[in-house]
PDB file of C-alpha atoms in Angstrom:
ATOM      1  CA  MET A  52       0.000   0.000   0.000  1.00 47.00           C
ATOM      2  CA  PRO A  53       1.266   3.385  -0.804  1.00 50.00           C
ATOM      3  CA  PRO A  54       2.099   5.550   2.157  1.00 50.00           C
ATOM      4  CA  GLY A  55      -0.528   7.830   3.301  1.00 52.00           C
ATOM      5  CA  PRO A  56      -0.290  11.616   3.260  1.00 50.00           C
ATOM      6  CA  GLU A  57       0.396  11.778   6.974  1.00 52.00           C
ATOM      7  CA  TYR A  58       3.526   9.713   6.653  1.00 48.00           C
ATOM      8  CA  TYR A  59       5.010  11.996   4.050  1.00 51.00           C
ATOM      9  CA  GLU A  60       4.255  15.054   6.057  1.00 57.00           C
ATOM     10  CA  GLU A  61       6.070  13.691   9.097  1.00 61.00           C
ATOM     11  CA  GLU A  62       9.175  12.892   7.083  1.00 61.00           C
ATOM     12  CA  GLU A  63       9.173  16.266   5.434  1.00 61.00           C
ATOM     13  CA  LEU A  64       8.756  17.927   8.778  1.00 59.00           C
ATOM     14  CA  GLU A  65      11.672  16.011  10.316  1.00 64.00           C
ATOM     15  CA  SER A  66      13.831  16.765   7.302  1.00 64.00           C
ATOM     16  CA  ALA A  67      13.020  20.431   7.517  1.00 64.00           C
ATOM     17  CA  GLU A  68      13.849  20.482  11.212  1.00 66.00           C
ATOM     18  CA  GLU A  69      17.175  18.807  10.578  1.00 68.00           C
ATOM     19  CA  GLU A  70      18.043  21.341   7.932  1.00 69.00           C
ATOM     20  CA  ASP A  71      17.100  24.167  10.205  1.00 68.00           C
ATOM     21  CA  GLY A  72      19.290  22.698  12.914  1.00 66.00           C
ATOM     22  CA  GLU A  73      22.244  22.357  10.627  1.00 70.00           C
ATOM     23  CA  ARG A  74      21.807  25.909   9.402  1.00 69.00           C
ATOM     24  CA  SER A  75      21.614  27.125  12.949  1.00 67.00           C
ATOM     25  CA  ALA A  76      24.798  25.243  13.870  1.00 64.00           C
ATOM     26  CA  ARG A  77      26.602  26.555  10.837  1.00 66.00           C
ATOM     27  CA  ALA A  78      25.445  30.051  11.719  1.00 62.00           C
ATOM     28  CA  ARG A  79      26.724  29.669  15.250  1.00 65.00           C
ATOM     29  CA  ASP A  80      30.069  28.349  14.023  1.00 61.00           C
ATOM     30  CA  SER A  81      30.330  31.199  11.567  1.00 61.00           C
ATOM     31  CA  ASP A  82      29.537  33.762  14.272  1.00 59.00           C
ATOM     32  CA  GLU A  83      32.145  32.242  16.587  1.00 61.00           C
ATOM     33  CA  ASP A  84      34.769  32.266  13.846  1.00 60.00           C
ATOM     34  CA  THR A  85      33.928  35.869  13.014  1.00 61.00           C
ATOM     35  CA  GLU A  86      34.159  36.837  16.684  1.00 62.00           C
ATOM     36  CA  ASP A  87      37.522  35.099  17.072  1.00 61.00           C
ATOM     37  CA  ALA A  88      38.867  36.805  13.972  1.00 60.00           C
ATOM     38  CA  SER A  89      37.639  40.163  15.188  1.00 68.00           C
ATOM     39  CA  GLU A  90      39.350  39.712  18.563  1.00 71.00           C
ATOM     40  CA  THR A  91      42.615  38.683  16.896  1.00 74.00           C
ATOM     41  CA  ASP A  92      42.510  41.650  14.577  1.00 73.00           C
ATOM     42  CA  LEU A  93      41.766  43.981  17.469  1.00 75.00           C
ATOM     43  CA  ALA A  94      44.680  42.662  19.564  1.00 75.00           C
ATOM     44  CA  LYS A  95      47.000  42.950  16.598  1.00 77.00           C
ATOM     45  CA  HIS A  96      45.809  46.472  15.931  1.00 78.00           C
ATOM     46  CA  GLU A  97      46.239  47.447  19.593  1.00 80.00           C
ATOM     47  CA  GLU A  98      49.775  46.017  19.631  1.00 81.00           C
ATOM     48  CA  GLU A  99      50.660  47.950  16.537  1.00 82.00           C
ATOM     49  CA  ASP A 100      49.221  51.115  18.085  1.00 80.00           C
ATOM     50  CA  PHE A 101      51.267  50.537  21.287  1.00 85.00           C
ATOM     51  CA  VAL A 102      54.498  50.013  19.374  1.00 85.00           C
ATOM     52  CA  GLU A 103      53.777  53.071  17.305  1.00 85.00           C
ATOM     53  CA  MET A 104      53.025  55.052  20.456  1.00 88.00           C
ATOM     54  CA  LYS A 105      56.303  53.917  22.102  1.00 87.00           C
ATOM     55  CA  GLU A 106      58.217  54.834  18.998  1.00 87.00           C
ATOM     56  CA  GLN A 107      56.578  58.227  18.971  1.00 88.00           C
ATOM     57  CA  MET A 108      57.382  58.741  22.654  1.00 90.00           C
ATOM     58  CA  TYR A 109      61.020  57.799  22.008  1.00 89.00           C
ATOM     59  CA  GLN A 110      61.210  60.159  19.072  1.00 89.00           C
ATOM     60  CA  ASP A 111      59.595  62.954  21.129  1.00 87.00           C
ATOM     61  CA  LYS A 112      62.040  62.441  24.025  1.00 88.00           C
ATOM     62  CA  LEU A 113      64.982  62.286  21.676  1.00 88.00           C
ATOM     63  CA  ALA A 114      63.840  65.454  19.947  1.00 87.00           C
ATOM     64  CA  SER A 115      63.361  67.144  23.348  1.00 86.00           C
ATOM     65  CA  LEU A 116      66.866  66.182  24.469  1.00 86.00           C
ATOM     66  CA  LYS A 117      68.304  67.458  21.206  1.00 89.00           C
ATOM     67  CA  ARG A 118      66.474  70.765  21.665  1.00 86.00           C
ATOM     68  CA  GLN A 119      67.750  71.046  25.261  1.00 84.00           C
ATOM     69  CA  LEU A 120      71.291  70.270  24.129  1.00 87.00           C
ATOM     70  CA  GLN A 121      71.063  72.912  21.439  1.00 88.00           C
ATOM     71  CA  GLN A 122      69.680  75.434  23.944  1.00 84.00           C
ATOM     72  CA  LEU A 123      72.477  74.540  26.376  1.00 84.00           C
ATOM     73  CA  GLN A 124      75.064  75.187  23.676  1.00 88.00           C
ATOM     74  CA  GLU A 125      73.401  78.521  22.930  1.00 86.00           C
ATOM     75  CA  GLY A 126      73.059  79.375  26.625  1.00 82.00           C
ATOM     76  CA  THR A 127      69.294  79.710  26.430  1.00 86.00           C
ATOM     77  CA  LEU A 128      68.319  76.576  28.342  1.00 85.00           C
ATOM     78  CA  GLN A 129      66.076  77.640  31.200  1.00 88.00           C
ATOM     79  CA  GLU A 130      67.552  75.223  33.755  1.00 88.00           C
ATOM     80  CA  TYR A 131      71.074  76.287  32.748  1.00 87.00           C
ATOM     81  CA  GLN A 132      70.174  79.961  33.121  1.00 89.00           C
ATOM     82  CA  LYS A 133      68.583  79.312  36.507  1.00 90.00           C
ATOM     83  CA  ARG A 134      71.643  77.511  37.863  1.00 90.00           C
ATOM     84  CA  MET A 135      74.014  79.997  36.293  1.00 89.00           C
ATOM     85  CA  LYS A 136      72.149  82.816  38.017  1.00 91.00           C
ATOM     86  CA  LYS A 137      72.610  81.078  41.367  1.00 93.00           C
ATOM     87  CA  LEU A 138      76.319  80.460  40.684  1.00 92.00           C
ATOM     88  CA  ASP A 139      76.756  84.080  39.639  1.00 91.00           C
ATOM     89  CA  GLN A 140      75.152  85.268  42.876  1.00 94.00           C
ATOM     90  CA  GLN A 141      77.445  83.013  44.919  1.00 94.00           C
ATOM     91  CA  TYR A 142      80.488  84.242  42.992  1.00 94.00           C
ATOM     92  CA  LYS A 143      79.582  87.906  43.461  1.00 94.00           C
ATOM     93  CA  GLU A 144      78.921  87.356  47.161  1.00 93.00           C
ATOM     94  CA  ARG A 145      82.287  85.673  47.623  1.00 93.00           C
ATOM     95  CA  ILE A 146      84.088  88.445  45.735  1.00 94.00           C
ATOM     96  CA  ARG A 147      82.301  91.057  47.837  1.00 93.00           C
ATOM     97  CA  ASN A 148      83.332  89.314  51.064  1.00 94.00           C
ATOM     98  CA  ALA A 149      86.913  89.027  49.828  1.00 92.00           C
ATOM     99  CA  GLU A 150      86.986  92.734  48.990  1.00 93.00           C
ATOM    100  CA  LEU A 151      85.603  93.613  52.416  1.00 92.00           C
ATOM    101  CA  PHE A 152      88.221  91.424  54.078  1.00 92.00           C
ATOM    102  CA  LEU A 153      90.939  92.985  51.935  1.00 92.00           C
ATOM    103  CA  GLN A 154      89.777  96.465  52.889  1.00 92.00           C
ATOM    104  CA  LEU A 155      89.755  95.586  56.582  1.00 91.00           C
ATOM    105  CA  GLU A 156      93.199  94.026  56.364  1.00 91.00           C
ATOM    106  CA  THR A 157      94.505  96.979  54.362  1.00 92.00           C
ATOM    107  CA  ASP A 158      93.152  99.436  56.926  1.00 90.00           C
ATOM    108  CA  GLN A 159      94.723  97.458  59.755  1.00 92.00           C
ATOM    109  CA  VAL A 160      98.062  97.185  57.965  1.00 92.00           C
ATOM    110  CA  GLU A 161      97.957 100.903  57.215  1.00 91.00           C
ATOM    111  CA  LYS A 162      97.273 101.695  60.862  1.00 92.00           C
ATOM    112  CA  ASN A 163     100.076  99.380  61.990  1.00 92.00           C
ATOM    113  CA  TYR A 164     102.405 100.948  59.433  1.00 92.00           C
ATOM    114  CA  VAL A 165     101.656 104.474  60.609  1.00 93.00           C
ATOM    115  CA  LYS A 166     102.021 103.423  64.238  1.00 92.00           C
ATOM    116  CA  GLU A 167     105.298 101.596  63.608  1.00 92.00           C
ATOM    117  CA  LYS A 168     106.609 104.498  61.527  1.00 91.00           C
ATOM    118  CA  LYS A 169     105.905 106.956  64.326  1.00 92.00           C
ATOM    119  CA  ALA A 170     107.486 104.624  66.893  1.00 92.00           C
ATOM    120  CA  ALA A 171     110.562 104.141  64.692  1.00 93.00           C
ATOM    121  CA  ALA A 172     110.900 107.893  64.165  1.00 92.00           C
ATOM    122  CA  LYS A 173     110.592 108.564  67.895  1.00 90.00           C
ATOM    123  CA  GLU A 174     113.105 105.828  68.742  1.00 89.00           C
ATOM    124  CA  PHE A 175     115.488 107.221  66.109  1.00 91.00           C
ATOM    125  CA  GLU A 176     115.278 110.721  67.564  1.00 91.00           C
ATOM    126  CA  ASP A 177     115.718 109.394  71.101  1.00 86.00           C
ATOM    127  CA  LYS A 178     118.694 107.268  70.082  1.00 87.00           C
ATOM    128  CA  LYS A 179     120.201 110.193  68.195  1.00 87.00           C
ATOM    129  CA  ILE A 180     119.926 112.435  71.245  1.00 87.00           C
ATOM    130  CA  GLU A 181     121.249 109.664  73.498  1.00 82.00           C
ATOM    131  CA  LEU A 182     124.180 109.021  71.143  1.00 85.00           C
ATOM    132  CA  LYS A 183     125.081 112.699  71.026  1.00 83.00           C
ATOM    133  CA  GLU A 184     124.862 113.002  74.795  1.00 81.00           C
ATOM    134  CA  ASN A 185     126.968 109.870  75.285  1.00 80.00           C
ATOM    135  CA  LEU A 186     129.616 111.087  72.854  1.00 83.00           C
ATOM    136  CA  ILE A 187     129.713 114.469  74.539  1.00 82.00           C
ATOM    137  CA  ALA A 188     130.069 112.769  77.913  1.00 78.00           C
ATOM    138  CA  GLU A 189     132.822 110.493  76.595  1.00 81.00           C
ATOM    139  CA  LEU A 190     134.701 113.429  75.112  1.00 82.00           C
ATOM    140  CA  GLU A 191     134.347 115.369  78.346  1.00 80.00           C
ATOM    141  CA  GLU A 192     135.606 112.358  80.300  1.00 76.00           C
ATOM    142  CA  LYS A 193     138.553 111.921  77.954  1.00 79.00           C
ATOM    143  CA  LYS A 194     139.331 115.610  78.271  1.00 80.00           C
ATOM    144  CA  LYS A 195     139.276 115.342  82.037  1.00 77.00           C
ATOM    145  CA  MET A 196     141.329 112.157  81.858  1.00 76.00           C
ATOM    146  CA  ILE A 197     144.021 113.873  79.788  1.00 79.00           C
ATOM    147  CA  GLU A 198     144.041 116.823  82.153  1.00 74.00           C
ATOM    148  CA  ASN A 199     144.268 114.523  85.168  1.00 71.00           C
ATOM    149  CA  GLU A 200     146.979 112.421  83.531  1.00 70.00           C
ATOM    150  CA  LYS A 201     148.974 115.572  82.856  1.00 68.00           C
ATOM    151  CA  LEU A 202     148.497 116.668  86.451  1.00 67.00           C
ATOM    152  CA  THR A 203     149.442 113.209  87.715  1.00 64.00           C
ATOM    153  CA  MET A 204     152.589 113.122  85.583  1.00 62.00           C
ATOM    154  CA  GLU A 205     153.532 116.571  86.817  1.00 58.00           C
ATOM    155  CA  LEU A 206     153.026 115.523  90.427  1.00 57.00           C
ATOM    156  CA  THR A 207     154.661 112.100  90.211  1.00 55.00           C
ATOM    157  CA  GLY A 208     157.350 113.033  87.701  1.00 49.00           C
ATOM    158  CA  ASP A 209     156.844 109.692  85.895  1.00 48.00           C
ATOM    159  CA  SER A 210     155.307 110.173  82.443  1.00 44.00           C
ATOM    160  CA  MET A 211     155.463 106.452  81.544  1.00 44.00           C
ATOM    161  CA  GLU A 212     153.614 105.073  84.543  1.00 43.00           C
ATOM    162  CA  LEU A 213     150.047 104.784  83.127  1.00 44.00           C
ATOM    163  CA  ASN A 214     147.571 101.840  83.538  1.00 60.00           C
ATOM    164  CA  TYR A 215     146.689 101.206  79.882  1.00 45.00           C
ATOM    165  CA  LEU A 216     144.522  98.083  80.264  1.00 48.00           C
ATOM    166  CA  LEU A 217     141.867  99.679  82.463  1.00 52.00           C
ATOM    167  CA  THR A 218     138.625 100.864  80.960  1.00 54.00           C
ATOM    168  CA  ASP A 219     138.045 104.570  80.539  1.00 53.00           C
ATOM    169  CA  GLU A 220     135.606 104.585  83.437  1.00 60.00           C
ATOM    170  CA  GLN A 221     138.053 102.752  85.703  1.00 60.00           C
ATOM    171  CA  ILE A 222     140.872 105.078  84.702  1.00 56.00           C
ATOM    172  CA  MET A 223     138.670 108.073  85.378  1.00 57.00           C
ATOM    173  CA  GLU A 224     137.640 106.640  88.728  1.00 63.00           C
ATOM    174  CA  ASP A 225     141.284 106.103  89.684  1.00 60.00           C
ATOM    175  CA  LEU A 226     142.236 109.551  88.449  1.00 56.00           C
ATOM    176  CA  ARG A 227     139.336 111.169  90.291  1.00 57.00           C
ATOM    177  CA  THR A 228     140.461 109.396  93.451  1.00 58.00           C
ATOM    178  CA  LEU A 229     144.057 110.505  92.929  1.00 55.00           C
ATOM    179  CA  ASN A 230     142.918 114.005  92.016  1.00 54.00           C
ATOM    180  CA  LYS A 231     141.172 114.401  95.360  1.00 55.00           C
ATOM    181  CA  HIS A 232     144.317 113.620  97.286  1.00 52.00           C
ATOM    182  CA  LEU A 233     147.333 114.532  95.209  1.00 46.00           C
ATOM    183  CA  PRO A 234     146.965 118.350  95.330  1.00 44.00           C
ATOM    184  CA  ALA A 235     146.964 118.251  99.140  1.00 43.00           C
ATOM    185  CA  THR A 236     149.852 115.777  99.352  1.00 42.00           C
ATOM    186  CA  PRO A 237     153.202 117.382 100.172  1.00 43.00           C
ATOM    187  CA  ALA A 238     156.251 116.644  98.057  1.00 42.00           C
ATOM    188  CA  GLU A 239     157.633 113.198  98.757  1.00 42.00           C
ATOM    189  CA  SER A 240     160.838 113.044 100.788  1.00 44.00           C
ATOM    190  CA  PRO A 241     163.527 110.401 100.506  1.00 44.00           C
ATOM    191  CA  ALA A 242     162.288 108.934 103.782  1.00 45.00           C
ATOM    192  CA  GLN A 243     159.022 107.875 102.019  1.00 56.00           C
ATOM    193  CA  ARG A 244     160.729 105.700  99.431  1.00 76.00           C
ATOM    194  CA  PHE A 245     160.423 101.878  99.534  1.00 86.00           C
ATOM    195  CA  GLU A 246     162.923  99.359  98.363  1.00 90.00           C
ATOM    196  CA  ALA A 247     161.628  97.609  95.248  1.00 92.00           C
ATOM    197  CA  ARG A 248     163.427  95.611  92.578  1.00 93.00           C
ATOM    198  CA  ILE A 249     162.869  92.665  90.245  1.00 93.00           C
ATOM    199  CA  GLU A 250     165.222  89.700  90.086  1.00 92.00           C
ATOM    200  CA  ASP A 251     164.823  86.304  88.359  1.00 90.00           C
ATOM    201  CA  GLY A 252     161.151  86.942  87.589  1.00 90.00           C
ATOM    202  CA  LYS A 253     160.292  87.819  91.196  1.00 93.00           C
ATOM    203  CA  LEU A 254     159.559  91.088  92.936  1.00 94.00           C
ATOM    204  CA  TYR A 255     161.488  92.100  96.013  1.00 94.00           C
ATOM    205  CA  TYR A 256     159.485  94.706  97.888  1.00 94.00           C
ATOM    206  CA  ASP A 257     159.686  95.991 101.447  1.00 89.00           C
ATOM    207  CA  LYS A 258     161.964  93.132 102.475  1.00 90.00           C
ATOM    208  CA  ARG A 259     159.660  90.442 101.027  1.00 92.00           C
ATOM    209  CA  TRP A 260     159.660  88.429  97.831  1.00 94.00           C
ATOM    210  CA  TYR A 261     156.564  88.281  95.631  1.00 94.00           C
ATOM    211  CA  HIS A 262     155.983  85.979  92.652  1.00 93.00           C
ATOM    212  CA  LYS A 263     153.488  85.334  89.890  1.00 92.00           C
ATOM    213  CA  SER A 264     149.978  84.151  90.989  1.00 91.00           C
ATOM    214  CA  GLN A 265     150.542  85.411  94.534  1.00 93.00           C
ATOM    215  CA  ALA A 266     147.532  86.961  96.273  1.00 93.00           C
ATOM    216  CA  ILE A 267     148.105  90.551  97.481  1.00 93.00           C
ATOM    217  CA  TYR A 268     146.398  93.719  98.619  1.00 91.00           C
ATOM    218  CA  LEU A 269     147.163  96.830  96.587  1.00 91.00           C
ATOM    219  CA  GLU A 270     146.839 100.021  98.600  1.00 89.00           C
ATOM    220  CA  SER A 271     146.999 103.593  97.324  1.00 83.00           C
ATOM    221  CA  LYS A 272     147.845 106.843  99.083  1.00 73.00           C
ATOM    222  CA  GLU A 273     144.190 107.483  99.875  1.00 69.00           C
ATOM    223  CA  ASN A 274     144.159 104.269 101.860  1.00 71.00           C
ATOM    224  CA  THR A 275     141.993 102.361  99.337  1.00 80.00           C
ATOM    225  CA  LYS A 276     142.674  98.621  99.433  1.00 86.00           C
ATOM    226  CA  ILE A 277     142.136  96.409  96.387  1.00 88.00           C
ATOM    227  CA  SER A 278     142.291  92.617  96.433  1.00 91.00           C
ATOM    228  CA  CYS A 279     144.541  91.463  93.569  1.00 91.00           C
ATOM    229  CA  VAL A 280     146.637  88.631  92.213  1.00 93.00           C
ATOM    230  CA  ILE A 281     150.045  89.148  90.569  1.00 94.00           C
ATOM    231  CA  SER A 282     149.470  87.992  86.978  1.00 93.00           C
ATOM    232  CA  SER A 283     153.016  88.562  85.667  1.00 93.00           C
ATOM    233  CA  VAL A 284     156.387  90.049  86.618  1.00 93.00           C
ATOM    234  CA  GLY A 285     158.228  92.039  83.952  1.00 90.00           C
ATOM    235  CA  ALA A 286     161.611  93.776  83.799  1.00 88.00           C
ATOM    236  CA  ASN A 287     160.498  97.106  85.330  1.00 89.00           C
ATOM    237  CA  GLU A 288     156.874  96.509  86.258  1.00 90.00           C
ATOM    238  CA  ILE A 289     154.380  93.987  87.503  1.00 93.00           C
ATOM    239  CA  TRP A 290     150.843  93.270  86.294  1.00 93.00           C
ATOM    240  CA  VAL A 291     148.091  92.667  88.823  1.00 92.00           C
ATOM    241  CA  ARG A 292     144.539  91.421  88.251  1.00 91.00           C
ATOM    242  CA  LYS A 293     141.667  92.645  90.394  1.00 90.00           C
ATOM    243  CA  THR A 294     139.717  89.756  91.914  1.00 89.00           C
ATOM    244  CA  SER A 295     136.482  91.771  91.833  1.00 87.00           C
ATOM    245  CA  ASP A 296     136.217  92.232  88.041  1.00 87.00           C
ATOM    246  CA  SER A 297     139.391  90.598  86.598  1.00 86.00           C
ATOM    247  CA  THR A 298     140.663  93.886  85.143  1.00 87.00           C
ATOM    248  CA  LYS A 299     144.433  94.294  84.999  1.00 88.00           C
ATOM    249  CA  MET A 300     146.684  97.113  86.190  1.00 86.00           C
ATOM    250  CA  ARG A 301     150.341  97.814  85.466  1.00 89.00           C
ATOM    251  CA  ILE A 302     152.372  98.868  88.487  1.00 89.00           C
ATOM    252  CA  TYR A 303     155.838 100.271  87.880  1.00 90.00           C
ATOM    253  CA  LEU A 304     158.803  99.918  90.246  1.00 90.00           C
ATOM    254  CA  GLY A 305     158.993 103.703  90.529  1.00 88.00           C
ATOM    255  CA  GLN A 306     155.436 103.808  91.863  1.00 88.00           C
ATOM    256  CA  LEU A 307     156.248 101.159  94.447  1.00 91.00           C
ATOM    257  CA  GLN A 308     159.487 102.910  95.404  1.00 90.00           C
ATOM    258  CA  ARG A 309     157.750 106.293  95.909  1.00 87.00           C
ATOM    259  CA  GLY A 310     154.828 104.769  97.785  1.00 86.00           C
ATOM    260  CA  VAL A 311     152.203 105.646  95.161  1.00 87.00           C
ATOM    261  CA  PHE A 312     151.062 102.060  95.610  1.00 89.00           C
ATOM    262  CA  VAL A 313     151.763  99.735  98.527  1.00 91.00           C
ATOM    263  CA  ILE A 314     151.708  95.950  98.335  1.00 93.00           C
ATOM    264  CA  ARG A 315     150.620  93.733 101.235  1.00 90.00           C
ATOM    265  CA  ARG A 316     150.424  89.956 101.355  1.00 89.00           C
ATOM    266  CA  ARG A 317     147.069  88.280 101.783  1.00 84.00           C
ATOM    267  CA  SER A 318     145.747  84.774 102.058  1.00 74.00           C
ATOM    268  CA  ALA A 319     144.905  83.102  98.732  1.00 58.00           C
ATOM    269  CA  ALA A 320     141.664  81.600 100.148  1.00 53.00           C
TER     270      ALA A 320
END
């Protein structure tokens, strides 16, 4: 028996449903593929944009650095000008302080110079006056010494009996002492003479022998007593050294014989 109409309708309906299902599946697959492709293209496009952006940033920075370098070479870079202004201020401040210090030091040196110059001038004038006064005094002393020596030679009659190794002051002191007494001293008589002679390097005086390095007292007519040591015995004189200041005096035999000087022994202790 041929199939009935209902049978064919069921088959056709099932077939149509299957086709619709397949079409729906294919549509879904197509949509998924399209979506995947779109996402891939988007990611690729974003990556390209990022790389391009990084490249642009690099080029911008490089261009900025080149501009700054050019401005630095020209001296127009703002940061350079700012720092240079600060350095210039520090430099000017340091120079100003140095100039102030120099001025202060110069003023102080000038004051010290003026002060020292005045002190040197005053000291020079004082020394000049002192020198002139000292020379005048020395000349006056020498004049008096010559006058006293002349008077002494006239009174003693012995022009060679002078103590040459004494200082001027010591000579003047001795002469002043002699000058006080000699004018009032009467002429010496033969009774005032002492026996004095030199033999074999020794002095025979007033019945005693004296030798080199012997300790003695040397007395003068004015009764002054000087502690001495005989330093040497010559042919016509002896040299004595004062123990107080180690100055030496020459004593001639004629002075000992006339009693101008008197020798006494003393202990060498």
